[in-house]
PDB file of C-alpha atoms and ligand atoms in Angstrom:
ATOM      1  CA  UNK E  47    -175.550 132.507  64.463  1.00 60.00           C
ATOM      2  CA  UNK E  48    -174.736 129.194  66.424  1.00 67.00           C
ATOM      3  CA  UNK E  49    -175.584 126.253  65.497  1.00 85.00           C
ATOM      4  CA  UNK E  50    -178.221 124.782  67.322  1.00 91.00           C
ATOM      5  CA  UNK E  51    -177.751 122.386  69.875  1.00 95.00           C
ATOM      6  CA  UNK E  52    -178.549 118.395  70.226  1.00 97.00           C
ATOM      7  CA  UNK E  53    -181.585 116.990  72.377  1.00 98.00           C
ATOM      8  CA  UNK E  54    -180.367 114.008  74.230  1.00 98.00           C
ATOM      9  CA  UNK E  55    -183.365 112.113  75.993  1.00 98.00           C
ATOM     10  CA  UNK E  56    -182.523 109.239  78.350  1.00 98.00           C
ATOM     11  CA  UNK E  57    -185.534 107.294  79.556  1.00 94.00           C
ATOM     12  CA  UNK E  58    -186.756 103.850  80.622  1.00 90.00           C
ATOM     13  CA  UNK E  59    -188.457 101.756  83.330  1.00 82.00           C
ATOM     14  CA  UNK E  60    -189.182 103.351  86.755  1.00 75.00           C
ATOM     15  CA  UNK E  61    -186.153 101.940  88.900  1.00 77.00           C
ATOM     16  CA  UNK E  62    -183.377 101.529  86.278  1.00 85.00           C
ATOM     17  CA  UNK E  63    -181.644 103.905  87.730  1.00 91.00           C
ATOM     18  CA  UNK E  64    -181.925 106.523  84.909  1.00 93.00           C
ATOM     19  CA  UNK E  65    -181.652 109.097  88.007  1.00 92.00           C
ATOM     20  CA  UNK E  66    -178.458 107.640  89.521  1.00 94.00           C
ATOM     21  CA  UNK E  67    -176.780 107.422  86.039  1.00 97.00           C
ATOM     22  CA  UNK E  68    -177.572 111.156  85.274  1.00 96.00           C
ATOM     23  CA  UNK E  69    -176.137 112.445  88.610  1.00 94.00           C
ATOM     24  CA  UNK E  70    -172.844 110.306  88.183  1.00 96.00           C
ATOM     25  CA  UNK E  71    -172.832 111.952  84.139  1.00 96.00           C
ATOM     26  CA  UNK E  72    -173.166 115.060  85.668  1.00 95.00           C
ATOM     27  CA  UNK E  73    -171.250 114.765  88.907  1.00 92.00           C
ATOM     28  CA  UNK E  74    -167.997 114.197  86.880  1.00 88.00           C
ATOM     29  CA  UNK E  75    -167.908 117.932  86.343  1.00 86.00           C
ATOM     30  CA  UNK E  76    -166.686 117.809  82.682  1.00 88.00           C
ATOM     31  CA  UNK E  77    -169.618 117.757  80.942  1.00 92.00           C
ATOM     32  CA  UNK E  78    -170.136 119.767  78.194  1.00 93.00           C
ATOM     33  CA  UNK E  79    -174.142 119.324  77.506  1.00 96.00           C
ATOM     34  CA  UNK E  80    -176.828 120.948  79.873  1.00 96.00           C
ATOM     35  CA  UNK E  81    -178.950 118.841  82.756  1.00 97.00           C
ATOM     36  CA  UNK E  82    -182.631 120.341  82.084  1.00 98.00           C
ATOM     37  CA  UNK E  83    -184.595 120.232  85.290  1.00 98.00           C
ATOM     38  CA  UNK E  84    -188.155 118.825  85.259  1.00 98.00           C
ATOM     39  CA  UNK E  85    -191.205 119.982  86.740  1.00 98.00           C
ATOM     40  CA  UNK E  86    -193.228 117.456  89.161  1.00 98.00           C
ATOM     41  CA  UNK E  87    -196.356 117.838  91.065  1.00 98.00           C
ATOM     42  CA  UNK E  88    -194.501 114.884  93.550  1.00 97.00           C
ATOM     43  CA  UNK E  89    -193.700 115.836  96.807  1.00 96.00           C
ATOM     44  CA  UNK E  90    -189.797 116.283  97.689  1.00 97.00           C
ATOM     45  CA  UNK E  91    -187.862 113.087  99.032  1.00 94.00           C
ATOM     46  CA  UNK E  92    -185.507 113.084 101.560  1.00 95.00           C
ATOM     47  CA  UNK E  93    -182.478 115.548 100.277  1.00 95.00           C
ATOM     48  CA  UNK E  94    -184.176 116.225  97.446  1.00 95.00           C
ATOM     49  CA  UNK E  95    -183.941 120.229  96.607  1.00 97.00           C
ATOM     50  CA  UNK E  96    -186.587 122.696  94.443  1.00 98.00           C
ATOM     51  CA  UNK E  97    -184.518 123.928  91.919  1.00 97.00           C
ATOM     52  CA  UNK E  98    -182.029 121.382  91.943  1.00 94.00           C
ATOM     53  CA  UNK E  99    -183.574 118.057  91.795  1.00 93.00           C
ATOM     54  CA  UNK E 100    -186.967 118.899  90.772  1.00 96.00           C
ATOM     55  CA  UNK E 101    -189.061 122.288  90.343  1.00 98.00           C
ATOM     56  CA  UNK E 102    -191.657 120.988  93.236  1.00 98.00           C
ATOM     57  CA  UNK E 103    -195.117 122.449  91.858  1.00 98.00           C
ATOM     58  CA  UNK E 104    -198.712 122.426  92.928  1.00 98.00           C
ATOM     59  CA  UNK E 105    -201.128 120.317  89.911  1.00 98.00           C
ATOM     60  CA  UNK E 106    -203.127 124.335  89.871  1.00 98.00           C
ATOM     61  CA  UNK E 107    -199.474 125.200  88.394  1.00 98.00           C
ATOM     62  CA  UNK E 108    -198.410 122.219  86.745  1.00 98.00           C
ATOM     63  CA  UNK E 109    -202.171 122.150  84.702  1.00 98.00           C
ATOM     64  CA  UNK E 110    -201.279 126.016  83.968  1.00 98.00           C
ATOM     65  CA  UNK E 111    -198.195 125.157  82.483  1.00 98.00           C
ATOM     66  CA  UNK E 112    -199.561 122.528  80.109  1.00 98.00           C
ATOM     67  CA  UNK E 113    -202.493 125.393  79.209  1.00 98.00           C
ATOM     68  CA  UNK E 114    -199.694 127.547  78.433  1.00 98.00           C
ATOM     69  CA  UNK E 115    -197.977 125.823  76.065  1.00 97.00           C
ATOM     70  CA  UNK E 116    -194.887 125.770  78.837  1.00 98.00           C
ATOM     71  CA  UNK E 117    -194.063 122.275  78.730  1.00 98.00           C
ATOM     72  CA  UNK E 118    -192.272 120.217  75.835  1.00 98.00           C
ATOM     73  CA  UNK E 119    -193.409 117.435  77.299  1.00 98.00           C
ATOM     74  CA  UNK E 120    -195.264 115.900  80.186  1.00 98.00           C
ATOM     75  CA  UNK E 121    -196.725 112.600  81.596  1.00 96.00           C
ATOM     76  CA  UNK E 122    -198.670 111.783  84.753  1.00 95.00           C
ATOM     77  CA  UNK E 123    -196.921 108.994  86.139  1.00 90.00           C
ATOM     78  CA  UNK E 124    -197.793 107.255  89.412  1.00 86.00           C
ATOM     79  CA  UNK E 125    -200.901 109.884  90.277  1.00 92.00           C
ATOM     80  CA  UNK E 126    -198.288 112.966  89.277  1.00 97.00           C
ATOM     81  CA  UNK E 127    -197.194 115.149  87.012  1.00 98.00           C
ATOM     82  CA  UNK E 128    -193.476 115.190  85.599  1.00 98.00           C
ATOM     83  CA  UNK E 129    -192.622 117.625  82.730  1.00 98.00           C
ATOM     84  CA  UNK E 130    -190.113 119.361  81.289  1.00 98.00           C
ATOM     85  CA  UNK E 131    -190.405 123.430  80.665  1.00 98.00           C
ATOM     86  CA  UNK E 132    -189.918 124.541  77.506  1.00 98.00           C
ATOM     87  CA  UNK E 133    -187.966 127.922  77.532  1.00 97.00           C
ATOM     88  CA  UNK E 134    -184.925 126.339  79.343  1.00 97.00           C
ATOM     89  CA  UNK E 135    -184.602 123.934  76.182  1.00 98.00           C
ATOM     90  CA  UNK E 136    -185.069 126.280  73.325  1.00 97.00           C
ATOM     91  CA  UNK E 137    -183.114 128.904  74.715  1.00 97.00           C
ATOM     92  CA  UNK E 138    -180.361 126.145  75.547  1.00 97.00           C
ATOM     93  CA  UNK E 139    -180.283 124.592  72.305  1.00 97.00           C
ATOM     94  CA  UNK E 140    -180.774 128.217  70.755  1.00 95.00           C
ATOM     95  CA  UNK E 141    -177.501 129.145  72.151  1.00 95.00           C
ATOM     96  CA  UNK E 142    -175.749 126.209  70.602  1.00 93.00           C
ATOM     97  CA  UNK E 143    -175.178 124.167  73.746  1.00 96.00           C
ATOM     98  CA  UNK E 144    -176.542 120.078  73.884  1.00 97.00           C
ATOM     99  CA  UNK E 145    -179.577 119.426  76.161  1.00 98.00           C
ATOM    100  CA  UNK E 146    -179.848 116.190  78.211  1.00 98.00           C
ATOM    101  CA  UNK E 147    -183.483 115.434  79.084  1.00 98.00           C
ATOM    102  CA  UNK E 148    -184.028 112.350  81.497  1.00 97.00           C
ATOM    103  CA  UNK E 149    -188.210 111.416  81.388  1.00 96.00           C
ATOM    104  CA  UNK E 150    -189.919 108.302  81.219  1.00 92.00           C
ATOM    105  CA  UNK E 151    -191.244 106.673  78.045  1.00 90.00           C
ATOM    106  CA  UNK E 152    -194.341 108.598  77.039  1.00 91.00           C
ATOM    107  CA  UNK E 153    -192.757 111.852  77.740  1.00 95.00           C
ATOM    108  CA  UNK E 154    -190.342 110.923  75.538  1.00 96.00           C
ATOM    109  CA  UNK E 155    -192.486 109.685  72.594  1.00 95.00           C
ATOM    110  CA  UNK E 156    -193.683 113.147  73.017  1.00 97.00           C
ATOM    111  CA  UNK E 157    -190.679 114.592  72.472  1.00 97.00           C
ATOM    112  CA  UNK E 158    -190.015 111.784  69.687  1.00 96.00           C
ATOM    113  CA  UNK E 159    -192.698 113.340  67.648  1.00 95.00           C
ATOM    114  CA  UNK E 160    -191.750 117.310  68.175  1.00 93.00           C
ATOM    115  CA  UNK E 161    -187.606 116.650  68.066  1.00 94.00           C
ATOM    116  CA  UNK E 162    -187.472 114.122  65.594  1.00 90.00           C
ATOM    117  CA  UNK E 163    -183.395 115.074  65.127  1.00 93.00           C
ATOM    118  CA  UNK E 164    -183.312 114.299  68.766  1.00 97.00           C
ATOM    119  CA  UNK E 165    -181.176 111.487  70.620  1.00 98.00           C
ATOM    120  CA  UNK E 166    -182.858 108.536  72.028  1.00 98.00           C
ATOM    121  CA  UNK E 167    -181.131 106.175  74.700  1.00 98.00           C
ATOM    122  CA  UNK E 168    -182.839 103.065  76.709  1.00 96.00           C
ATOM    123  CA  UNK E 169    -181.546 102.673  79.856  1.00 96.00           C
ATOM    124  CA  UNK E 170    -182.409  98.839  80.429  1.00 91.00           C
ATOM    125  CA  UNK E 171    -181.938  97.069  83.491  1.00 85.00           C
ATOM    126  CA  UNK E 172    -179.994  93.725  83.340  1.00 82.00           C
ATOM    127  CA  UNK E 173    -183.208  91.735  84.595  1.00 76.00           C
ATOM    128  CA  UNK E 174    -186.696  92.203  86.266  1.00 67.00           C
ATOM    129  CA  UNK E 175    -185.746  90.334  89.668  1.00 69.00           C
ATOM    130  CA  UNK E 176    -182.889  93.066  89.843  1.00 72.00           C
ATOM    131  CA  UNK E 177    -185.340  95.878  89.293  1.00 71.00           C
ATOM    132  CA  UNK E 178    -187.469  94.690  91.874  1.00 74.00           C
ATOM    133  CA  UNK E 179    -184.334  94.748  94.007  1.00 79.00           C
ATOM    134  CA  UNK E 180    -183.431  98.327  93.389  1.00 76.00           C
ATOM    135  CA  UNK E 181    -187.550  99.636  93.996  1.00 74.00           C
ATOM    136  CA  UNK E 182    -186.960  97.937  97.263  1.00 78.00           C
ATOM    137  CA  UNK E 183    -183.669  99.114  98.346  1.00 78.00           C
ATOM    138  CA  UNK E 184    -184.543 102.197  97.808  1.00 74.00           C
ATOM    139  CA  UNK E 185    -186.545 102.419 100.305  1.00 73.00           C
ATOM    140  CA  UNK E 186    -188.615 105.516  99.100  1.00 76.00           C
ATOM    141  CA  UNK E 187    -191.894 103.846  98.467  1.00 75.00           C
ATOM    142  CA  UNK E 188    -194.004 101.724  99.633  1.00 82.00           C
ATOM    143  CA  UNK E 189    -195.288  97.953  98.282  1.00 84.00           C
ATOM    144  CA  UNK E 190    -198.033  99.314  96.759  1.00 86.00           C
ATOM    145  CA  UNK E 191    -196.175 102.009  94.651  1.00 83.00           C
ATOM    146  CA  UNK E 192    -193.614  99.661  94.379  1.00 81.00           C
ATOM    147  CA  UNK E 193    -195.999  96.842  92.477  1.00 83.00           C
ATOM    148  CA  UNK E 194    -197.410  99.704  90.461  1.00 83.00           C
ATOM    149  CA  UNK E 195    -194.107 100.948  88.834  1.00 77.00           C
ATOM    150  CA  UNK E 196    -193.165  97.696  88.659  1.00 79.00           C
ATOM    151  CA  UNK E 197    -195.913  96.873  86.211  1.00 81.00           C
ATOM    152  CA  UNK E 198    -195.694 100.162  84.272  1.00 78.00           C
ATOM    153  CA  UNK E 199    -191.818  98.774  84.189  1.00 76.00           C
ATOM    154  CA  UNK E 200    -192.841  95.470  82.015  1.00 79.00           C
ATOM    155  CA  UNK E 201    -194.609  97.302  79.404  1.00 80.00           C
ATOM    156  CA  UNK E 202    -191.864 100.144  79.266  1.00 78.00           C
ATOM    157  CA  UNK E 203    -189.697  97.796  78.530  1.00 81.00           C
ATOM    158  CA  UNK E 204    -191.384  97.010  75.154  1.00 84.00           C
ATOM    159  CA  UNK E 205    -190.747 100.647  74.355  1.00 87.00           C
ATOM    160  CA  UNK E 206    -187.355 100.160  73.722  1.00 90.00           C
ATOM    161  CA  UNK E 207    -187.946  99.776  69.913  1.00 90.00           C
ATOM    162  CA  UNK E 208    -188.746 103.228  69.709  1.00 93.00           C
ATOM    163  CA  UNK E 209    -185.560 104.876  70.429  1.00 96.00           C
ATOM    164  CA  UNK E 210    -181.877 104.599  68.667  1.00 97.00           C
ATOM    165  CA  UNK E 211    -179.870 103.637  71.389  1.00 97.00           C
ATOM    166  CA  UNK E 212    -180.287 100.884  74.196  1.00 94.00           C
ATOM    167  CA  UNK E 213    -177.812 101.224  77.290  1.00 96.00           C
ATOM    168  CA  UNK E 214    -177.727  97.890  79.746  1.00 93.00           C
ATOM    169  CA  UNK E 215    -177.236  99.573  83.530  1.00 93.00           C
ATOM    170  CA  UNK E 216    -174.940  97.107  84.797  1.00 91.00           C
ATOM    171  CA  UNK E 217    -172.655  98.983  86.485  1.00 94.00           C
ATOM    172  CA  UNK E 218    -173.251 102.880  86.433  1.00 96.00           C
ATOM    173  CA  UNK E 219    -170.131 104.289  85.353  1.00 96.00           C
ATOM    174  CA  UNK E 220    -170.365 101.383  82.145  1.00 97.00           C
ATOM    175  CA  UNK E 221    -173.549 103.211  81.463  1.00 97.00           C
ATOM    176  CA  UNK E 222    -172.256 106.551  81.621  1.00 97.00           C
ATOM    177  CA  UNK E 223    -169.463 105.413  79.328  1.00 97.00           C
ATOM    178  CA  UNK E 224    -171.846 104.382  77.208  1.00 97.00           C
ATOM    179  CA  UNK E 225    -174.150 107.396  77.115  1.00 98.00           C
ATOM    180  CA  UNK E 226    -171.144 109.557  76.672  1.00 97.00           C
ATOM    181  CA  UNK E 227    -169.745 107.628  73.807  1.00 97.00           C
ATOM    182  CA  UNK E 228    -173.344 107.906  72.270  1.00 98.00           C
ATOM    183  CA  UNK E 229    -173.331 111.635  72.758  1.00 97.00           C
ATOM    184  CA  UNK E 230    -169.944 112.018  71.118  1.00 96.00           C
ATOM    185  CA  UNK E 231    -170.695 109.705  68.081  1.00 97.00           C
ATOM    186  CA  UNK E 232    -174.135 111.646  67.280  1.00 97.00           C
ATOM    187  CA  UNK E 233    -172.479 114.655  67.263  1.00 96.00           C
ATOM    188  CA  UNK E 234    -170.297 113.582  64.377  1.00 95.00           C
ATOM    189  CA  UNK E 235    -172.938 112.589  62.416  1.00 95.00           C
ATOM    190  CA  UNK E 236    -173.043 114.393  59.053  1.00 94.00           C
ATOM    191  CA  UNK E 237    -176.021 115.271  59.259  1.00 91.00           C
ATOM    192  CA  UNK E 238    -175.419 117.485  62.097  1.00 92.00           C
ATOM    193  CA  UNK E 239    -171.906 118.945  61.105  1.00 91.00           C
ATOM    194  CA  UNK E 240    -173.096 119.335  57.401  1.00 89.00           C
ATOM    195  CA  UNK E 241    -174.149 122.982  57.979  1.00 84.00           C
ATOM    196  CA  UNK E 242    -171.318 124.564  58.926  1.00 83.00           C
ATOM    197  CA  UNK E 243    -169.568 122.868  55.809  1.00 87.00           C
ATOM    198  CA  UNK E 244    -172.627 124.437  53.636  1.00 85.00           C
ATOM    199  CA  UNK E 245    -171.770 127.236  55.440  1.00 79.00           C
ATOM    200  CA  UNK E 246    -167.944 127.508  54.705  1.00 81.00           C
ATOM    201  CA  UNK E 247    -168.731 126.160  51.258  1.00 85.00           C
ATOM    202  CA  UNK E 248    -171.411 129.009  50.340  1.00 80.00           C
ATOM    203  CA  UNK E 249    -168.437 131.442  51.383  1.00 60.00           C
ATOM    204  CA  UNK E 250    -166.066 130.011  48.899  1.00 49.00           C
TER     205      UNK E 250
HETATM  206  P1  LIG W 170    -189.175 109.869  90.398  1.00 60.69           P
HETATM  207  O1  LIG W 170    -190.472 110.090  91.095  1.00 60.69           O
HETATM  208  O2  LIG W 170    -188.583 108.514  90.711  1.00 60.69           O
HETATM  209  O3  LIG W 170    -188.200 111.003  90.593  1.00 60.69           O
HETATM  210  O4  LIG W 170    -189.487 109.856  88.825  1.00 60.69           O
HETATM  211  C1  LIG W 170    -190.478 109.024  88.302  1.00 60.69           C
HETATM  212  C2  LIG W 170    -190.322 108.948  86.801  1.00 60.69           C
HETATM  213  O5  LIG W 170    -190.563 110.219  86.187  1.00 60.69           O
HETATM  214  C3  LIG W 170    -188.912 108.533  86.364  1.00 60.69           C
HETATM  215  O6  LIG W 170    -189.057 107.551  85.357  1.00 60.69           O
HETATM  216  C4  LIG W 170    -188.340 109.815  85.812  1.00 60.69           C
HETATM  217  O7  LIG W 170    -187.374 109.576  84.791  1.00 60.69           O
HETATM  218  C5  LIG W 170    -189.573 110.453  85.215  1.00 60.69           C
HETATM  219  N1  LIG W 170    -189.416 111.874  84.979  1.00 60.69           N
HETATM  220  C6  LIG W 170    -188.649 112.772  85.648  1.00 60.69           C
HETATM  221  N2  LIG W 170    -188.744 113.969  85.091  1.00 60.69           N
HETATM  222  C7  LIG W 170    -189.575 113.852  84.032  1.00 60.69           C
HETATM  223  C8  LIG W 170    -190.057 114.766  83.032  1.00 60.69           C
HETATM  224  O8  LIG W 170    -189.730 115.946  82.980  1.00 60.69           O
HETATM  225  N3  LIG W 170    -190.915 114.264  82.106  1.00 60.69           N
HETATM  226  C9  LIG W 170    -191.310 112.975  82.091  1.00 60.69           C
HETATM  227  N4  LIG W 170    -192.122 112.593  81.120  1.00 60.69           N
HETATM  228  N5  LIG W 170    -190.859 112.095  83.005  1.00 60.69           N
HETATM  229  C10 LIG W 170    -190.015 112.527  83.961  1.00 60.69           C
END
């Protein structure tokens, strides 16, 4: 049977640019862990694809879901729903292959309580002033959803303690260094190679 895979979560404050640092993790095209796609009740944004970017959901199916037991985790954030569906991860991880979740903070306290042999990275930004910056050259939202996550962003930022690994986004592809570095130290912890030694020990 293969070993099960790792849980890698990457959160932190709305704006960090948790999404940007995924895509350029991913876009390199030499990863060897699995991007799982959430579920939102937001709509689309420009470019954005169902399927790819998001699975775009009503809140009849999202609230089904959740009744279901399909979700691992979820969180309203901003008026909507974001999740993650929880057959894509077991049977992922099942097979032996490394999951990389990215969800904001409460979403991934959730997951902190269910996976506690999962990964936790902070994505920090370098200051406030500069998140501010990115909320607003974005573009995407308006003031008032951009003073809102803004907020939510100051007391995220006192989650950090919570996970095992902070990750300053100065420059993305220093964070993705980072996060990949993280990724291949975890996976040498003993804890997480010891079984196949038990295993090749018990056949001695
Ligand atoms: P956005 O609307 O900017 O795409 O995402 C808003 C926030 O929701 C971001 O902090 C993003 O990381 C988070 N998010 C995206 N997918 C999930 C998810 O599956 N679960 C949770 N808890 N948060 C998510």
């Amino acid at each position: 049977m293969a070993k099960r895979g790792m849980l890698i979560v990457l959160s932190g404050p709305s704006g960090v640019g948790k999404g940007t640092v995924r895509k350029a993790l991913f876009d390199a095209g030499d990863t060897d862990f699995q991007y799982s796609i959430s579920m939102t009740t937001r709509k689309p944004r420009d470019g954005e694809k169902d399927g790819i970017d998001y699975f775009f959901v009503s809140k009849e199916q999202f609230e089904d879901n959740i009744q279901n037991g399909k979700m691992l985790e979820y969180a309203k954030y901003v008026d909507n729903y974001y999740g993650t569906p929880i057959d894509y991860v077991n049977a992922t991880l099942d097979s032996g292959k490394d999951v990389f979740l990215e969800i904001e903070v409460n979403g991934a306290m959730q997951v902190r309580a269910n996976c506690p042999d999962a990964v936790f990275v902070f994505l920090t930004p370098p200051d406030l002033v500069e998140l501010k910056h990115r909320l607003v050259g974005r573009g995407t939202d308006d003031m008032e959803v951009i003073n809102k996550r803004i907020k939510k962003a100051v007391g995220e930022i006192g989650m950090m303690r919570n996970y095992d690994y902070a990750v300053v986004n100065d420059e993305v592809q220093n964070a993705v260094d980072r996060i990949r570095s993280i990724i291949n130290s975890e996976r040498l912890r003993v804890t997480r190679v010891m079984p196949d030694y038990e295993q090749m020990l018990g056949e001695d």
